[in-house]
Short mmCIF file of C-alpha atoms in Angstrom, two decimals:
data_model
loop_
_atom_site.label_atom_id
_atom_site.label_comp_id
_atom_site.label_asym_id
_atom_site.label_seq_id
_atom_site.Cartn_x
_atom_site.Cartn_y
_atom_site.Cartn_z
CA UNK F 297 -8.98 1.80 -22.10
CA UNK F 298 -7.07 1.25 -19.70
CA UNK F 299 -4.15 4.21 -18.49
CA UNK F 300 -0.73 3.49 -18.99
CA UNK F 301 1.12 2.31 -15.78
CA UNK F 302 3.33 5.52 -13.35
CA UNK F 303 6.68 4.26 -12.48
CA UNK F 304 7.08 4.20 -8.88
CA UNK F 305 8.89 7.36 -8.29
CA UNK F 306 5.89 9.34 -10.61
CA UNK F 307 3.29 7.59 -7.97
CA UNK F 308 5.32 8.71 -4.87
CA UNK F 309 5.48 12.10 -5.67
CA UNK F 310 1.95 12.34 -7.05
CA UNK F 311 0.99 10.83 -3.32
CA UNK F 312 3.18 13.55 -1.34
CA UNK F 313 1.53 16.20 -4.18
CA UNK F 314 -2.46 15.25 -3.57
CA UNK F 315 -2.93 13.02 -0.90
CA UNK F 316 -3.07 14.34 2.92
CA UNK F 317 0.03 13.42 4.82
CA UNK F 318 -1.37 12.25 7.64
CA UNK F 319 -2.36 9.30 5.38
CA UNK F 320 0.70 6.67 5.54
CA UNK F 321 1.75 3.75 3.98
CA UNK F 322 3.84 0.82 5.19
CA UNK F 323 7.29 0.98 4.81
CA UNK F 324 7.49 4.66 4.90
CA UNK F 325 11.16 5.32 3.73
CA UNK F 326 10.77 2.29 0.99
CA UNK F 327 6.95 1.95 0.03
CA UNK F 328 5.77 -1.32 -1.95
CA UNK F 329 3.60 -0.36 -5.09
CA UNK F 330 1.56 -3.21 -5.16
CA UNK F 331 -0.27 -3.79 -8.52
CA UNK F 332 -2.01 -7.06 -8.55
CA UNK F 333 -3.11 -9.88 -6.13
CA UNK F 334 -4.50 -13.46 -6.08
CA UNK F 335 -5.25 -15.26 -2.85
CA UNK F 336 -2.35 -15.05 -0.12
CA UNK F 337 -0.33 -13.45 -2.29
CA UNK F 338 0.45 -9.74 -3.47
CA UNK F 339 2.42 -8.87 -6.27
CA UNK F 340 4.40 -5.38 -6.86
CA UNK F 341 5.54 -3.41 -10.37
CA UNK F 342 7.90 -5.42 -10.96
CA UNK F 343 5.92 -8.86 -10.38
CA UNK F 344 7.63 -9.54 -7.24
CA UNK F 345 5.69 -11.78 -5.25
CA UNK F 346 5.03 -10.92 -1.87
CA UNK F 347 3.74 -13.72 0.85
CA UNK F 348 0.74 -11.71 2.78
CA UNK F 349 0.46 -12.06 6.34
CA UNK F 350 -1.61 -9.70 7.73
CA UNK F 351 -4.57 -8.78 5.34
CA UNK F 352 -7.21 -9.13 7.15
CA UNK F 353 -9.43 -7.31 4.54
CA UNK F 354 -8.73 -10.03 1.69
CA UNK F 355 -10.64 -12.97 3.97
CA UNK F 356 -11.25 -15.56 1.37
CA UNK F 357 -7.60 -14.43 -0.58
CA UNK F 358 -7.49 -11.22 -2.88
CA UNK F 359 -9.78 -11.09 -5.62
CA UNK F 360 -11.10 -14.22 -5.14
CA UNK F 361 -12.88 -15.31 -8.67
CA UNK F 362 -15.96 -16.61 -7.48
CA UNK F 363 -16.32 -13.19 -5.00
CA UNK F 364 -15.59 -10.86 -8.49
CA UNK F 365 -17.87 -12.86 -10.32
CA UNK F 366 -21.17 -12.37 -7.92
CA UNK F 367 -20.01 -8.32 -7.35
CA UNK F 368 -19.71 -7.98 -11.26
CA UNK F 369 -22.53 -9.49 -12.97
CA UNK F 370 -25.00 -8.30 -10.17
CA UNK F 371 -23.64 -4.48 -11.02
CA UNK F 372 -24.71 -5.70 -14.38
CA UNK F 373 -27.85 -6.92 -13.78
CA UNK F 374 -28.72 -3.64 -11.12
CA UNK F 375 -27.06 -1.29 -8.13
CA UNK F 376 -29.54 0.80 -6.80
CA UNK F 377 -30.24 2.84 -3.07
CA UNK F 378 -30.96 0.10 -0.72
CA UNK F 379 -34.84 2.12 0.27
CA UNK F 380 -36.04 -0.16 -3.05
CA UNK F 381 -37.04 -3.12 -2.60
CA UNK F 382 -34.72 -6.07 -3.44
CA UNK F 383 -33.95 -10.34 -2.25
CA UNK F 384 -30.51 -9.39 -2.19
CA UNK F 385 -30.69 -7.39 1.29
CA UNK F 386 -32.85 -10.03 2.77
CA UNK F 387 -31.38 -12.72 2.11
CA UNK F 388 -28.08 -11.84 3.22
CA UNK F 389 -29.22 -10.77 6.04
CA UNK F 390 -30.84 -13.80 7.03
CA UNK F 391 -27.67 -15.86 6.32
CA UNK F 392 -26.01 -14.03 8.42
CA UNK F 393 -28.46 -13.92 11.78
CA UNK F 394 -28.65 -18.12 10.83
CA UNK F 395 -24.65 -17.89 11.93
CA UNK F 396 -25.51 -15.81 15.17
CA UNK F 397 -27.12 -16.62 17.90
CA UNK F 398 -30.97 -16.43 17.64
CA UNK F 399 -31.78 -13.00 19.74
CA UNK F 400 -29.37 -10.81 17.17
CA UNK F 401 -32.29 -11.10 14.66
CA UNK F 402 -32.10 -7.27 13.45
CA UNK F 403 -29.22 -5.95 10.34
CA UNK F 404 -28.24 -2.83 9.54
CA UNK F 405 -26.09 -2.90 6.43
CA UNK F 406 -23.60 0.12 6.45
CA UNK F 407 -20.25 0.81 4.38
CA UNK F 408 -16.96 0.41 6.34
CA UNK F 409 -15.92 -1.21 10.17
CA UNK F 410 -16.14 2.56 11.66
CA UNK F 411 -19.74 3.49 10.20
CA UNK F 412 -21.35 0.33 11.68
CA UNK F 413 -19.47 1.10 15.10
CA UNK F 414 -20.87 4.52 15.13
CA UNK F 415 -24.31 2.99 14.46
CA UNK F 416 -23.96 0.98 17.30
CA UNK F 417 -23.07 3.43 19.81
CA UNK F 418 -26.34 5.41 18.62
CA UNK F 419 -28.00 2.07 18.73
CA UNK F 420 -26.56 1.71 22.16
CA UNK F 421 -27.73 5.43 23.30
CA UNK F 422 -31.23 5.32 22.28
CA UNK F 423 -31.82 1.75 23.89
CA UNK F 424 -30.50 2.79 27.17
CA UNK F 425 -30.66 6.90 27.51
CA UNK F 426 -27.37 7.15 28.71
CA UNK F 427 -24.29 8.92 27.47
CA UNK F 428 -21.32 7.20 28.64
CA UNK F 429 -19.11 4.72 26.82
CA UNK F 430 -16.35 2.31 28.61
CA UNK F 431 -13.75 1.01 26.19
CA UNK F 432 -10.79 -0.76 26.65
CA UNK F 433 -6.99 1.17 26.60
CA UNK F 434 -5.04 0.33 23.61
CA UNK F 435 -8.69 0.01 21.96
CA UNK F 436 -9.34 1.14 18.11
CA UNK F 437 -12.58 1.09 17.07
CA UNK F 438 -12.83 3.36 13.69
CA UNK F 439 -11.43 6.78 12.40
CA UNK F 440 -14.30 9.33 12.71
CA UNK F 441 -14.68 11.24 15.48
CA UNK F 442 -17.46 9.55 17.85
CA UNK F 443 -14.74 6.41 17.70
CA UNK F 444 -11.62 8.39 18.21
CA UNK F 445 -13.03 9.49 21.07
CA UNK F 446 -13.47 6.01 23.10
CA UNK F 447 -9.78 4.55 20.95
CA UNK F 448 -7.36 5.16 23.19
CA UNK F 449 -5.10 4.06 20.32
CA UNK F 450 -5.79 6.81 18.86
CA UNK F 451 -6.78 9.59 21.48
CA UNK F 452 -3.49 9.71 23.08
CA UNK F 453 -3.61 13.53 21.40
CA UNK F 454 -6.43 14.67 22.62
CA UNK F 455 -7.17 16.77 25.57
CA UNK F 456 -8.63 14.40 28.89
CA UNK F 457 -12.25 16.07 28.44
CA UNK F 458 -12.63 14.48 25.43
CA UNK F 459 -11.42 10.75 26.34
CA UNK F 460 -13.83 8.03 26.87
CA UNK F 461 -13.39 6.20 29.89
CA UNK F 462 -11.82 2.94 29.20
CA UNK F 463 -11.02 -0.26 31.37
CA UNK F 464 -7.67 -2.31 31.62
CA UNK F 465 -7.08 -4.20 28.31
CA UNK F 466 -7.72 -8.14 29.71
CA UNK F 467 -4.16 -8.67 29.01
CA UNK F 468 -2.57 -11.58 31.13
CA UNK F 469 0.91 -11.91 29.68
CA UNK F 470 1.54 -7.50 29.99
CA UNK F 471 -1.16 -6.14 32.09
CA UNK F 472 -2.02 -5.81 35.67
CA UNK F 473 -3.20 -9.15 36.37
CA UNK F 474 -1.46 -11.97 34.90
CA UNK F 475 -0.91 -15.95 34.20
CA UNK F 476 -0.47 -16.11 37.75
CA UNK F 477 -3.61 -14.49 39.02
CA UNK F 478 -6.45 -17.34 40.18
CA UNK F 479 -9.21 -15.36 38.74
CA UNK F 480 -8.56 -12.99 36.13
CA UNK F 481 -11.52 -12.27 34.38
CA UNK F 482 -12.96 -11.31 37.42
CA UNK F 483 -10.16 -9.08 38.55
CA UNK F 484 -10.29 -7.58 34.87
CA UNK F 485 -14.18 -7.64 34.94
CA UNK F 486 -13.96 -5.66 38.70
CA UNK F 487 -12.04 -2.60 36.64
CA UNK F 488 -15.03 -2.37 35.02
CA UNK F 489 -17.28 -2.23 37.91
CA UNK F 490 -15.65 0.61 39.58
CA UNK F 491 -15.42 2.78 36.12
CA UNK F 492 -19.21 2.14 36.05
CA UNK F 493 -19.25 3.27 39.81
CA UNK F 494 -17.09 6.62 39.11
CA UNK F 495 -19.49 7.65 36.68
CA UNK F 496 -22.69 6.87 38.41
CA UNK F 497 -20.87 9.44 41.02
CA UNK F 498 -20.30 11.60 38.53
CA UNK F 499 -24.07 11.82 37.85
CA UNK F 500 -23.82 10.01 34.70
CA UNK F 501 -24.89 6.72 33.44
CA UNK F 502 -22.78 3.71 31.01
CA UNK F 503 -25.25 3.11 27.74
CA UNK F 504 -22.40 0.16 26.33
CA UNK F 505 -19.41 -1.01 27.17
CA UNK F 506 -17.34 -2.02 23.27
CA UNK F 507 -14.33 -4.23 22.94
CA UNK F 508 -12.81 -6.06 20.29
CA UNK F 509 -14.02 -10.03 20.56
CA UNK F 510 -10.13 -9.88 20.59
CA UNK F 511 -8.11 -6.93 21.11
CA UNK F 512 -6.10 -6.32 17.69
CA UNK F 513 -4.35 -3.06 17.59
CA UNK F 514 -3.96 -3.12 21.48
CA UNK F 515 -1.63 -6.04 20.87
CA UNK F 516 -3.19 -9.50 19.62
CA UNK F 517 -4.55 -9.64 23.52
CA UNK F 518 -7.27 -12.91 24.41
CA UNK F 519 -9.14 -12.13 27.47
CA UNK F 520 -9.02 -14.72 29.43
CA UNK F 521 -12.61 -17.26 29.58
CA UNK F 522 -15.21 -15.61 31.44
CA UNK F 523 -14.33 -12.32 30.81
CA UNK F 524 -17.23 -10.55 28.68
CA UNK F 525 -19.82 -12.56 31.18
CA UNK F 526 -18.51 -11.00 33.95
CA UNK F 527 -18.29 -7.55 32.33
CA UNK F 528 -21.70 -8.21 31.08
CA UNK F 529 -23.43 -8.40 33.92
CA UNK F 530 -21.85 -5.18 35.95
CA UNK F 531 -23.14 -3.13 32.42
CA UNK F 532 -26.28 -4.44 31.85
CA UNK F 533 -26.72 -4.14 35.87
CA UNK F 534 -25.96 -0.54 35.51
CA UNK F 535 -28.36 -0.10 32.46
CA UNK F 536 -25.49 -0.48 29.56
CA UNK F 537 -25.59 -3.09 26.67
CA UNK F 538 -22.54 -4.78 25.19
CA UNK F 539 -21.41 -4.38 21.98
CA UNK F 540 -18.56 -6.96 20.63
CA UNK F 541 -16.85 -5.36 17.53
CA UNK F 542 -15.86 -8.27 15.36
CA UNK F 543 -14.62 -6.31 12.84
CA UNK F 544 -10.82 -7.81 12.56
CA UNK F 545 -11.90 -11.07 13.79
CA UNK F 546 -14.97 -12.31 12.35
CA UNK F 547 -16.29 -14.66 9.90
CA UNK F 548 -14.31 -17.88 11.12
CA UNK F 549 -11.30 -16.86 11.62
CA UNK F 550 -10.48 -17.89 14.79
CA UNK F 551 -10.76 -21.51 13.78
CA UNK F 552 -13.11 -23.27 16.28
CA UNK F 553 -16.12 -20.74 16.15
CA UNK F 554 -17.36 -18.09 13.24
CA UNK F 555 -17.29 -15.58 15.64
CA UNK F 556 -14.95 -14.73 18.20
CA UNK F 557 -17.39 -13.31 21.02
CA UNK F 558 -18.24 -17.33 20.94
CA UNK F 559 -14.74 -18.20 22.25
CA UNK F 560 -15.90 -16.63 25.79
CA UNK F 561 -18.51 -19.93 25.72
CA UNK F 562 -22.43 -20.15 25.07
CA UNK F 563 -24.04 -18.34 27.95
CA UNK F 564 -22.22 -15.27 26.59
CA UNK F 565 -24.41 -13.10 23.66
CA UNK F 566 -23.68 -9.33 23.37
CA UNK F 567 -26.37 -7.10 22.74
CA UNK F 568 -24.92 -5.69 19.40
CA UNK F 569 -22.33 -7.24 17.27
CA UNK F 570 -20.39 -4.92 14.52
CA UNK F 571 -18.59 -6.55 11.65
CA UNK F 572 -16.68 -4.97 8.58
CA UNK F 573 -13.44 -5.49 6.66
CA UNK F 574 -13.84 -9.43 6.01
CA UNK F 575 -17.38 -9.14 4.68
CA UNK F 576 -16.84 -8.56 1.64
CA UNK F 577 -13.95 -9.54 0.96
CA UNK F 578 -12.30 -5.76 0.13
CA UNK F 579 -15.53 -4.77 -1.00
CA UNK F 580 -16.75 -1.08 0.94
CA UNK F 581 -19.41 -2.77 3.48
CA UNK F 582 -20.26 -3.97 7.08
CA UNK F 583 -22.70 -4.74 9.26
CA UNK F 584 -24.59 -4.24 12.56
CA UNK F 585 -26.96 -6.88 14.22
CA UNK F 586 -28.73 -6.31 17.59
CA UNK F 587 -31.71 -7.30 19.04
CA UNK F 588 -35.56 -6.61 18.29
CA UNK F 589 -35.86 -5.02 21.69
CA UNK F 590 -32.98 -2.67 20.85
CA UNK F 591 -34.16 -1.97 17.22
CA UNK F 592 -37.55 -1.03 17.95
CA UNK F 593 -36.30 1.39 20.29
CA UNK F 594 -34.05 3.09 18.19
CA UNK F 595 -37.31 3.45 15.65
CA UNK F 596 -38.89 5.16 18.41
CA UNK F 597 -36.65 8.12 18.35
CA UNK F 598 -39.26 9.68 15.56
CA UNK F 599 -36.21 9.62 13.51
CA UNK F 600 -35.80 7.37 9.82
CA UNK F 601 -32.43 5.64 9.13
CA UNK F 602 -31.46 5.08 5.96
CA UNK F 603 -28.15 4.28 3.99
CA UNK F 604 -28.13 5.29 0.76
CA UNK F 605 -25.40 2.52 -0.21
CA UNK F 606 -25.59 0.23 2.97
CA UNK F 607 -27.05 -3.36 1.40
CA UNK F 608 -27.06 -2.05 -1.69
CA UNK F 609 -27.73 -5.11 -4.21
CA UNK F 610 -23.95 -5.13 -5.44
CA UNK F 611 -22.39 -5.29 -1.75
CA UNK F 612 -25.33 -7.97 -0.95
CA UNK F 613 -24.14 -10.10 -3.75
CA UNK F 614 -20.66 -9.87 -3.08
CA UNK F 615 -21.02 -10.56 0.63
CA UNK F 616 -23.19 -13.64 -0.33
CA UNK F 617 -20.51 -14.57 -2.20
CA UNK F 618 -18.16 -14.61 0.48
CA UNK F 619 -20.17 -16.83 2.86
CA UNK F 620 -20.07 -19.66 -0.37
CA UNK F 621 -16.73 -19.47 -0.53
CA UNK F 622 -16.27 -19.79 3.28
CA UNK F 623 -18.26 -22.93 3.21
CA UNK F 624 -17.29 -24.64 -0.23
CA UNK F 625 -13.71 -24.06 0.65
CA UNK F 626 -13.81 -24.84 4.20
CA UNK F 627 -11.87 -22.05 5.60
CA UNK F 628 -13.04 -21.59 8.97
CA UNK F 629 -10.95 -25.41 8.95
CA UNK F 630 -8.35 -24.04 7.39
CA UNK F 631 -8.12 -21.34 9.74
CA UNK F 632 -7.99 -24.09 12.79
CA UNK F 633 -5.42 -26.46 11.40
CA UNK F 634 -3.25 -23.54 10.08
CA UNK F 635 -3.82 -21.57 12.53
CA UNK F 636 -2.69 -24.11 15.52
CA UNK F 637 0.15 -25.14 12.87
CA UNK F 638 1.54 -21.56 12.76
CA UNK F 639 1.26 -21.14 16.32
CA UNK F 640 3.16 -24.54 17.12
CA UNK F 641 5.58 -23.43 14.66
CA UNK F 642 6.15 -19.76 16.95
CA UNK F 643 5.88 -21.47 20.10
CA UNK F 644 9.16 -23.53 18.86
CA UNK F 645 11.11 -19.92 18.42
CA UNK F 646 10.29 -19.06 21.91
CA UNK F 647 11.97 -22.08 22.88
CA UNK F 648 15.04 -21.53 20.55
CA UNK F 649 14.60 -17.04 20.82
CA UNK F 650 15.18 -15.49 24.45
CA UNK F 651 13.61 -12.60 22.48
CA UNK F 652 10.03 -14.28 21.94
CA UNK F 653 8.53 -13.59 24.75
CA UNK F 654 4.50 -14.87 24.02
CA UNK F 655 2.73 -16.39 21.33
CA UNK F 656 -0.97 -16.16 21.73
CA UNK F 657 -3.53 -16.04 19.34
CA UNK F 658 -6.71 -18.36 17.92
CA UNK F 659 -6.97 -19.74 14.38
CA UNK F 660 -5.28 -17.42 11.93
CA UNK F 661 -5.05 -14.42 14.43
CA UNK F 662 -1.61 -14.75 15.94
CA UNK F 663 0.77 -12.46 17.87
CA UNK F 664 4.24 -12.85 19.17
CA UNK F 665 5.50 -10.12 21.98
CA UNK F 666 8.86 -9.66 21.33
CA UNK F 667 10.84 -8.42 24.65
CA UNK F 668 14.75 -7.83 25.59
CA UNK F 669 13.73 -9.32 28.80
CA UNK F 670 11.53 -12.42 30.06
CA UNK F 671 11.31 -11.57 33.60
CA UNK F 672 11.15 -7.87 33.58
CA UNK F 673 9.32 -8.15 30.09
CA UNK F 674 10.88 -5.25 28.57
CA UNK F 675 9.30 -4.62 24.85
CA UNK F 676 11.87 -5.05 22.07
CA UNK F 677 10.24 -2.48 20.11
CA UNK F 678 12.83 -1.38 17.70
CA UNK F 679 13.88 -5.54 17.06
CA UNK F 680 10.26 -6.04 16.02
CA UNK F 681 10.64 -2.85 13.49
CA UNK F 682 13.63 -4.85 11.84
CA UNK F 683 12.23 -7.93 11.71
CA UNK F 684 9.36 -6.43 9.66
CA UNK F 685 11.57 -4.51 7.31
CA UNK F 686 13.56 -8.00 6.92
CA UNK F 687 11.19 -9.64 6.00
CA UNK F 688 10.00 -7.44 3.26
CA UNK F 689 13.41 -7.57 2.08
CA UNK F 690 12.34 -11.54 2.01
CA UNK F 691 8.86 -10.69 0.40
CA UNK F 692 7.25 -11.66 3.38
CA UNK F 693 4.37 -8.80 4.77
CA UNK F 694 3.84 -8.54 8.46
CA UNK F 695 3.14 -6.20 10.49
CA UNK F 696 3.22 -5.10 14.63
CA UNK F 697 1.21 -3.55 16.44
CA UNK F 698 0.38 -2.87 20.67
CA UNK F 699 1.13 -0.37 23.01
CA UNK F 700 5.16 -0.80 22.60
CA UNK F 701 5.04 -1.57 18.34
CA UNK F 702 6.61 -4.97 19.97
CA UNK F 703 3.88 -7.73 18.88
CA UNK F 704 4.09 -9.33 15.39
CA UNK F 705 0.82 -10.17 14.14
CA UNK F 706 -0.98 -12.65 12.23
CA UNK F 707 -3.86 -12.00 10.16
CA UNK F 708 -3.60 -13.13 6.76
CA UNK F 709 -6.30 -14.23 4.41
CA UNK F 710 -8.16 -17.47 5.40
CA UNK F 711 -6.76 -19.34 2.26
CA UNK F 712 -3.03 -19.14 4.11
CA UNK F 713 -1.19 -22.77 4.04
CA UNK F 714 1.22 -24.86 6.10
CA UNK F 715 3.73 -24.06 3.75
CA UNK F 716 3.25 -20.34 3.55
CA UNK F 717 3.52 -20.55 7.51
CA UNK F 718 6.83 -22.78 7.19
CA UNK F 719 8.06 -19.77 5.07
CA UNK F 720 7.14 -17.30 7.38
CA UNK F 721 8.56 -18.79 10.53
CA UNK F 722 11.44 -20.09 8.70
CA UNK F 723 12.61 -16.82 7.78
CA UNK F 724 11.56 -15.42 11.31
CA UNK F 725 14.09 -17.48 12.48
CA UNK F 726 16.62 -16.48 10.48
CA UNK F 727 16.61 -12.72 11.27
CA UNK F 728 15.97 -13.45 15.28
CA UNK F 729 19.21 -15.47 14.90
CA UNK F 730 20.67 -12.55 12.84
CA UNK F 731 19.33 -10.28 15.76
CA UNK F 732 21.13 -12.45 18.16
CA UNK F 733 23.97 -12.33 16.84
CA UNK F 734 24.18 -8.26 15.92
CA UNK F 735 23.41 -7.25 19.56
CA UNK F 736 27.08 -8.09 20.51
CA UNK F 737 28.33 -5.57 18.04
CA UNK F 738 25.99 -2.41 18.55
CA UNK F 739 23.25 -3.88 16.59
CA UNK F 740 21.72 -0.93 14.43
CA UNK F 741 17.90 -1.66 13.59
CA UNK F 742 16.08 -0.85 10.81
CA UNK F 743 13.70 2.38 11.38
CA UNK F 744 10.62 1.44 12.49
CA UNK F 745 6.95 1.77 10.87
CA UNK F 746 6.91 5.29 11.44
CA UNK F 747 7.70 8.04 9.91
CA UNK F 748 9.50 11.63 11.58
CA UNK F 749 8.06 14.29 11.70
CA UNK F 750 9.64 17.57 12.96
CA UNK F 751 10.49 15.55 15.19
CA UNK F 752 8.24 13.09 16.72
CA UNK F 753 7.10 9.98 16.16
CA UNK F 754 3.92 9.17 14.21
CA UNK F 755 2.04 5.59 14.30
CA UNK F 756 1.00 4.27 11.55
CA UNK F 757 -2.73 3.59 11.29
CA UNK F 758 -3.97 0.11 12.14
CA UNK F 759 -4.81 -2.40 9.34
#
């Protein structure tokens, strides 16, 4: 039977009562209770219907039928630890090597984005014997504490001996080298090179460089072409591997490949590849998938891995599930035609908006940098807090992110249309006109995605 329904208040102060406060929701001051969901959509108590944006998690759209199905009549059939025997594991795991390129032949099947990024820096430490990490700034990479460590998103409060060195984020609209700059990559790739060079002085040694295939929390950034080959070859030169975390931005979603790293071109394969979130579709599970070479030498640490739940015949199914639907719906196309639809739709407001100042993104991962200035770039951190809380007000759910809070960002589930974009950008519009028109009478934002406390400001964590 099912239990009767808390009114929103009762859930609130249940939440403040048992849950720790560091964990936030969006919308601190007004949260949505969200109580049911089908595809792009999200609906709340009162069956409000709110358009989704930026679920990332829901790839194929929320509780997709055919995805429920597979995950509930295999936990009929059998869930059991993943040390038994079963087709389920292998089979999944050779669909997925068949979308990878053929030397990431190996799986390990874990539960969530951070566990299978913690893997991989183990993965990553055995291969090589070194220590060291480089990671990009503005980088997130999980919540436990070998990731905190190298996510400068996050390790902002810690003390410097505990930070991870990390490189310039390959940003060329905000970072050091720009649109302007002949050769980019290679000045980005260079900042590499001499972090690898200040800790061989140090006496230590790089065992992986990690970045996001594209950077999502530090800002919806795409490094420009050539970038990871470049980096590549200064950290395998200095006895590292490279490990592309396609956790956010897997699985198609960038429209012309399945996986981002493949946006850099074909001569570029990283040594390990992480993936979570979109692979199963909400369901608790992700992924690792390295090489043979690297494999076999994490076996010969004398130590067993095992996963008690990781590719457990349940998470198998449902993952399986979400590769048919990718293909029988065709949602990697989707993801190109709507993706290149919503960004010709943004790239129209930074015509009409002197406070759009980029649109970038691939397929259905999209950001727009908001600034108060063009030349001088300034972030318009607090406008991009009220243009999300408007457009909850409009049932619309987006979200920013980035050093400065100042980039809107796109990530929606695959199954987003034309016309949900048209809704979105149409009411964009509308509040950056709004905006506009405010500043010349003291315009008061709405707070931001953060909530005060005694005193300071706290981010809220990424989705």
């Amino acid at each position: 039977m099912t239990a009767a329904r808390l009114d929103k208040q009762k859930t609130i102060d249940l939440r403040k009562k048992h849950i720790g406060p560091s964990c936030k929701v969006f919308f601190s001051h007004d949260p949505i209770k969200i109580v049911q969901a089908q595809g792009q959509y999200m609906y709340d108590e009162k069956n409000d219907r709110y358009l989704d944006c930026i679920n990332n998690v829901a790839h194929v759209g929320h509780c997709h039928p055919e995805v429920v199905k597979a995950g509930a009549k295999q936990m009929e059939l059998l869930n059991t630890n993943s040390r038994f025997l079963h087709d389920n594991l292998v089979q999944y795991a050779q669909r997925l090597q068949a979308t990878l390129p053929e030397k990431l032949s190996v799986c390990y099947f874990v539960n969530s984005g951070s566990e299978a990024n913690d893997l991989a820096l183990r993965l990553a430490r055995q291969y090589t014997g070194h220590k060291d990490i480089i990671t990009l700034e503005n980088a997130y990479h999980g919540h436990i504490s070998s990731l905190i460590e190298i996510s400068p998103y996050k390790f902002h409060q810690l003390t410097d001996t505990e930070q991870s060195p990390h490189a310039l984020s390959p940003d060329t609209y905000r970072g050091k080298y720009r649109e302007d700059h002949p050769d980019p990559a290679a000045a980005y790739a260079d900042n590499v090179r001499e972090i690898i060079e200040k800790v061989d002085d140090k006496g230590n040694k790089i065992a992986a460089f990690i970045a996001e295939s594209l950077q999502s929390c530090g800002g919806q950034v795409i490094p420009p072409p050539g970038y990871f080959q470049k980096v590549a070859e200064h950290v395998r030169n200095a006895g590292g591997v490279f490990i592309a975390d396609e956790v956010q931005v897997g699985f198609g979603r960038v429209g012309t490949h399945f996986w981002a790293f493949q946006l850099q071109g074909e001569d570029f394969v990283p040594d390990i590849v992480t993936m979570g979130k979109p692979i199963g579709n909400g369901h608790p599970m992700s992924c690792v998938i390295t090489t043979k070479e690297i494999a076999e030498a994490f076996m010969s640490s004398g130590m067993d891995y095992f996963n008690t739940f990781g590719g457990n015949p349940v998470s198998c199914a449902i993952g399986q599930a979400v590769l048919d639907v990718i293909k029988k719906e065709n949602l990697q196309a989707n993801a190109l035609a709507v993706g290149s639809y919503l960004s010709h739709l943004l790239e129209e407001q930074k015509e009409k908006h002197p406070l759009v100042g980029d649109v970038r993104g691939r397929g259905l991962f999209v950001g727009v940098e908001l600034v108060r200035d063009r030349v001088k770039r300034t972030p318009a951190t607090a406008e991009a807090q009220d243009v999300i809380y408007k457009l909850k007000e409009e049932r619309i759910l987006l979200s920013a992110d980035g050093p400065h809070r100042n980039v809107l960002k796109f990530k929606p589930p695959m199954c987003f249309s034309r016309q949900d974009a048209d809704l979105a950008v149409q009411k964009i519009d509308q509040i950056l006109t709004g905006i506009h028109v405010n500043r010349e009478n003291k315009w008061n934002p709405h707070p931001p995605l953060f909530l005060v406390i005694s005193g300071k400001w706290n981010k809220s964590s990424c989705l």
